[in-house]
Amino acid sequence: DLVLGDSENIPYEDNYFDAITVGFGVRNFEHLEKGFAEILRVLKPNGIFVILETSVPDKTPYKQGYKFYSKNILPLIGKLFSKDNSAYGYLSESAAAFPYGEALNNILRKTGFIDVVAMPQTFGVATIYSASKK
């Protein structure tokens, strides 16, 4: 895991990596666009950036099922295993507040990525994003 502060850069030279992947981590970036810009910097031209991140289903009946599960069932599971009422509650809240789908695609494009694609998985509970560098 690579953790960077506000003024830090990824400790690799420009155009260093052929591919970069992040699994369930971009929503923890302190500054999303800044993190994406750093990833773009160290990615080689024609390199690929792949993200797997939580998202929120937007099609019926999955949307309603996900909402019920994340608001009612998931917190009970968290309480059962951790004895903490708030455990796991943050997962659905942070997923709902984080940009997903076309909103995240647009941030990747704004940062300078090309060929940006979002591929919803598990009825939209998670999404795989792929993007490239010119």
PDB file of C-alpha atoms in Angstrom:
ATOM      1  CA  ASP A   1       0.000   0.000   0.000  1.00  0.00           C
ATOM      2  CA  LEU A   2       1.239   3.429  -0.906  1.00  0.00           C
ATOM      3  CA  VAL A   3       0.060   6.296   1.293  1.00  0.00           C
ATOM      4  CA  LEU A   4       0.842   9.858   0.259  1.00  0.00           C
ATOM      5  CA  GLY A   5       0.378  13.148   2.030  1.00  0.00           C
ATOM      6  CA  ASP A   6      -0.904  16.365   0.468  1.00  0.00           C
ATOM      7  CA  SER A   7       2.396  17.531  -0.975  1.00  0.00           C
ATOM      8  CA  GLU A   8       3.900  14.135  -1.768  1.00  0.00           C
ATOM      9  CA  ASN A   9       4.308  12.437  -5.115  1.00  0.00           C
ATOM     10  CA  ILE A  10       4.416   8.770  -6.007  1.00  0.00           C
ATOM     11  CA  PRO A  11       8.129   7.954  -5.583  1.00  0.00           C
ATOM     12  CA  TYR A  12       8.688   6.812  -9.169  1.00  0.00           C
ATOM     13  CA  GLU A  13       9.831   8.615 -12.277  1.00  0.00           C
ATOM     14  CA  ASP A  14       7.475   9.739 -15.020  1.00  0.00           C
ATOM     15  CA  ASN A  15       6.229   7.048 -17.424  1.00  0.00           C
ATOM     16  CA  TYR A  16       7.433   4.207 -15.192  1.00  0.00           C
ATOM     17  CA  PHE A  17       4.543   1.690 -15.066  1.00  0.00           C
ATOM     18  CA  ASP A  18       2.829  -0.234 -17.866  1.00  0.00           C
ATOM     19  CA  ALA A  19      -0.249  -0.769 -15.703  1.00  0.00           C
ATOM     20  CA  ILE A  20      -1.568   0.460 -12.367  1.00  0.00           C
ATOM     21  CA  THR A  21      -4.442  -1.061 -10.403  1.00  0.00           C
ATOM     22  CA  VAL A  22      -6.319   0.134  -7.332  1.00  0.00           C
ATOM     23  CA  GLY A  23      -8.832  -2.113  -5.601  1.00  0.00           C
ATOM     24  CA  PHE A  24     -11.327  -0.470  -3.255  1.00  0.00           C
ATOM     25  CA  GLY A  25      -8.910   2.341  -2.514  1.00  0.00           C
ATOM     26  CA  VAL A  26      -9.590   5.430  -4.620  1.00  0.00           C
ATOM     27  CA  ARG A  27     -12.428   6.550  -2.361  1.00  0.00           C
ATOM     28  CA  ASN A  28      -9.765   6.839   0.346  1.00  0.00           C
ATOM     29  CA  PHE A  29      -7.667   9.286  -1.697  1.00  0.00           C
ATOM     30  CA  GLU A  30      -7.511  12.577   0.161  1.00  0.00           C
ATOM     31  CA  HIS A  31      -7.672  14.497  -3.131  1.00  0.00           C
ATOM     32  CA  LEU A  32      -9.095  12.347  -5.910  1.00  0.00           C
ATOM     33  CA  GLU A  33      -7.974  14.465  -8.879  1.00  0.00           C
ATOM     34  CA  LYS A  34      -4.504  14.935  -7.419  1.00  0.00           C
ATOM     35  CA  GLY A  35      -4.172  11.180  -6.891  1.00  0.00           C
ATOM     36  CA  PHE A  36      -5.311  10.483 -10.444  1.00  0.00           C
ATOM     37  CA  ALA A  37      -2.871  13.092 -11.789  1.00  0.00           C
ATOM     38  CA  GLU A  38       0.004  11.361  -9.990  1.00  0.00           C
ATOM     39  CA  ILE A  39      -1.056   7.987 -11.349  1.00  0.00           C
ATOM     40  CA  LEU A  40      -1.234   9.484 -14.843  1.00  0.00           C
ATOM     41  CA  ARG A  41       2.265  10.920 -14.408  1.00  0.00           C
ATOM     42  CA  VAL A  42       3.894   7.584 -13.531  1.00  0.00           C
ATOM     43  CA  LEU A  43       1.914   5.599 -16.121  1.00  0.00           C
ATOM     44  CA  LYS A  44       3.646   4.963 -19.448  1.00  0.00           C
ATOM     45  CA  PRO A  45       2.021   6.199 -22.664  1.00  0.00           C
ATOM     46  CA  ASN A  46      -0.540   3.596 -23.775  1.00  0.00           C
ATOM     47  CA  GLY A  47      -0.464   2.233 -20.215  1.00  0.00           C
ATOM     48  CA  ILE A  48      -3.664   1.138 -18.514  1.00  0.00           C
ATOM     49  CA  PHE A  49      -5.151   2.197 -15.191  1.00  0.00           C
ATOM     50  CA  VAL A  50      -7.767  -0.149 -13.692  1.00  0.00           C
ATOM     51  CA  ILE A  51      -9.897   0.600 -10.649  1.00  0.00           C
ATOM     52  CA  LEU A  52     -12.248  -1.703  -8.762  1.00  0.00           C
ATOM     53  CA  GLU A  53     -14.446   0.376  -6.478  1.00  0.00           C
ATOM     54  CA  THR A  54     -17.791   0.254  -4.732  1.00  0.00           C
ATOM     55  CA  SER A  55     -20.742   1.868  -6.419  1.00  0.00           C
ATOM     56  CA  VAL A  56     -24.498   2.026  -5.982  1.00  0.00           C
ATOM     57  CA  PRO A  57     -26.917   0.084  -8.189  1.00  0.00           C
ATOM     58  CA  ASP A  58     -29.240   2.352 -10.165  1.00  0.00           C
ATOM     59  CA  LYS A  59     -31.602  -0.199 -11.729  1.00  0.00           C
ATOM     60  CA  THR A  60     -34.778  -1.569 -10.169  1.00  0.00           C
ATOM     61  CA  PRO A  61     -35.007  -3.896  -8.189  1.00  0.00           C
ATOM     62  CA  TYR A  62     -31.288  -3.935  -7.372  1.00  0.00           C
ATOM     63  CA  LYS A  63     -31.310  -0.308  -6.233  1.00  0.00           C
ATOM     64  CA  GLN A  64     -34.034  -0.986  -3.661  1.00  0.00           C
ATOM     65  CA  GLY A  65     -32.455  -4.262  -2.528  1.00  0.00           C
ATOM     66  CA  TYR A  66     -29.053  -2.634  -2.088  1.00  0.00           C
ATOM     67  CA  LYS A  67     -30.543   0.270  -0.155  1.00  0.00           C
ATOM     68  CA  PHE A  68     -32.390  -2.077   2.210  1.00  0.00           C
ATOM     69  CA  TYR A  69     -29.334  -4.320   2.660  1.00  0.00           C
ATOM     70  CA  SER A  70     -26.869  -1.485   3.259  1.00  0.00           C
ATOM     71  CA  LYS A  71     -29.152   0.407   5.652  1.00  0.00           C
ATOM     72  CA  ASN A  72     -30.560  -2.544   7.627  1.00  0.00           C
ATOM     73  CA  ILE A  73     -28.666  -5.815   7.183  1.00  0.00           C
ATOM     74  CA  LEU A  74     -25.046  -4.661   6.875  1.00  0.00           C
ATOM     75  CA  PRO A  75     -25.112  -2.626  10.134  1.00  0.00           C
ATOM     76  CA  LEU A  76     -26.548  -5.683  11.961  1.00  0.00           C
ATOM     77  CA  ILE A  77     -23.721  -7.824  10.627  1.00  0.00           C
ATOM     78  CA  GLY A  78     -21.222  -5.187  11.749  1.00  0.00           C
ATOM     79  CA  LYS A  79     -22.751  -5.069  15.223  1.00  0.00           C
ATOM     80  CA  LEU A  80     -22.767  -8.863  15.461  1.00  0.00           C
ATOM     81  CA  PHE A  81     -19.091  -9.238  14.589  1.00  0.00           C
ATOM     82  CA  SER A  82     -17.591  -6.101  16.078  1.00  0.00           C
ATOM     83  CA  LYS A  83     -20.039  -5.255  18.901  1.00  0.00           C
ATOM     84  CA  ASP A  84     -20.076  -1.706  17.515  1.00  0.00           C
ATOM     85  CA  ASN A  85     -23.332  -0.121  16.316  1.00  0.00           C
ATOM     86  CA  SER A  86     -21.552   2.073  13.764  1.00  0.00           C
ATOM     87  CA  ALA A  87     -19.313  -0.664  12.328  1.00  0.00           C
ATOM     88  CA  TYR A  88     -19.861  -1.216   8.626  1.00  0.00           C
ATOM     89  CA  GLY A  89     -22.339   1.662   8.492  1.00  0.00           C
ATOM     90  CA  TYR A  90     -19.698   3.860   6.914  1.00  0.00           C
ATOM     91  CA  LEU A  91     -19.395   1.502   3.942  1.00  0.00           C
ATOM     92  CA  SER A  92     -22.779   2.294   2.442  1.00  0.00           C
ATOM     93  CA  GLU A  93     -22.497   5.977   3.361  1.00  0.00           C
ATOM     94  CA  SER A  94     -19.094   6.375   1.715  1.00  0.00           C
ATOM     95  CA  ALA A  95     -20.181   4.382  -1.350  1.00  0.00           C
ATOM     96  CA  ALA A  96     -23.258   6.570  -1.771  1.00  0.00           C
ATOM     97  CA  ALA A  97     -21.261   9.799  -1.349  1.00  0.00           C
ATOM     98  CA  PHE A  98     -18.387   8.804  -3.661  1.00  0.00           C
ATOM     99  CA  PRO A  99     -18.677   9.555  -7.399  1.00  0.00           C
ATOM    100  CA  TYR A 100     -19.312   6.425  -9.434  1.00  0.00           C
ATOM    101  CA  GLY A 101     -20.189   5.522 -12.999  1.00  0.00           C
ATOM    102  CA  GLU A 102     -20.128   8.433 -15.417  1.00  0.00           C
ATOM    103  CA  ALA A 103     -19.260  10.892 -12.619  1.00  0.00           C
ATOM    104  CA  LEU A 104     -15.983   9.059 -11.919  1.00  0.00           C
ATOM    105  CA  ASN A 105     -15.394   8.613 -15.660  1.00  0.00           C
ATOM    106  CA  ASN A 106     -15.625  12.394 -16.066  1.00  0.00           C
ATOM    107  CA  ILE A 107     -13.069  12.976 -13.291  1.00  0.00           C
ATOM    108  CA  LEU A 108     -10.674  10.548 -14.986  1.00  0.00           C
ATOM    109  CA  ARG A 109     -11.165  12.350 -18.324  1.00  0.00           C
ATOM    110  CA  LYS A 110     -10.687  15.760 -16.688  1.00  0.00           C
ATOM    111  CA  THR A 111      -7.404  14.501 -15.222  1.00  0.00           C
ATOM    112  CA  GLY A 112      -6.178  13.530 -18.703  1.00  0.00           C
ATOM    113  CA  PHE A 113      -7.042   9.856 -19.096  1.00  0.00           C
ATOM    114  CA  ILE A 114      -8.471   8.566 -22.370  1.00  0.00           C
ATOM    115  CA  ASP A 115     -10.529   5.514 -23.364  1.00  0.00           C
ATOM    116  CA  VAL A 116     -12.358   5.685 -20.033  1.00  0.00           C
ATOM    117  CA  VAL A 117     -14.884   2.890 -19.467  1.00  0.00           C
ATOM    118  CA  ALA A 118     -17.012   1.881 -16.473  1.00  0.00           C
ATOM    119  CA  MET A 119     -18.157  -1.744 -16.212  1.00  0.00           C
ATOM    120  CA  PRO A 120     -20.664  -2.321 -13.380  1.00  0.00           C
ATOM    121  CA  GLN A 121     -20.308  -5.645 -11.562  1.00  0.00           C
ATOM    122  CA  THR A 122     -22.667  -7.589  -9.286  1.00  0.00           C
ATOM    123  CA  PHE A 123     -25.714  -5.587 -10.444  1.00  0.00           C
ATOM    124  CA  GLY A 124     -23.839  -2.310  -9.822  1.00  0.00           C
ATOM    125  CA  VAL A 125     -22.597  -2.883  -6.268  1.00  0.00           C
ATOM    126  CA  ALA A 126     -19.039  -2.530  -7.589  1.00  0.00           C
ATOM    127  CA  THR A 127     -17.617  -1.126 -10.817  1.00  0.00           C
ATOM    128  CA  ILE A 128     -14.440  -1.812 -12.761  1.00  0.00           C
ATOM    129  CA  TYR A 129     -13.066   1.306 -14.447  1.00  0.00           C
ATOM    130  CA  SER A 130     -10.366   1.227 -17.088  1.00  0.00           C
ATOM    131  CA  ALA A 131      -8.560   4.192 -18.541  1.00  0.00           C
ATOM    132  CA  SER A 132      -5.431   4.780 -20.607  1.00  0.00           C
ATOM    133  CA  LYS A 133      -2.753   7.385 -21.068  1.00  0.00           C
ATOM    134  CA  LYS A 134      -2.064   8.985 -24.460  1.00  0.00           C
TER     135      LYS A 134
END
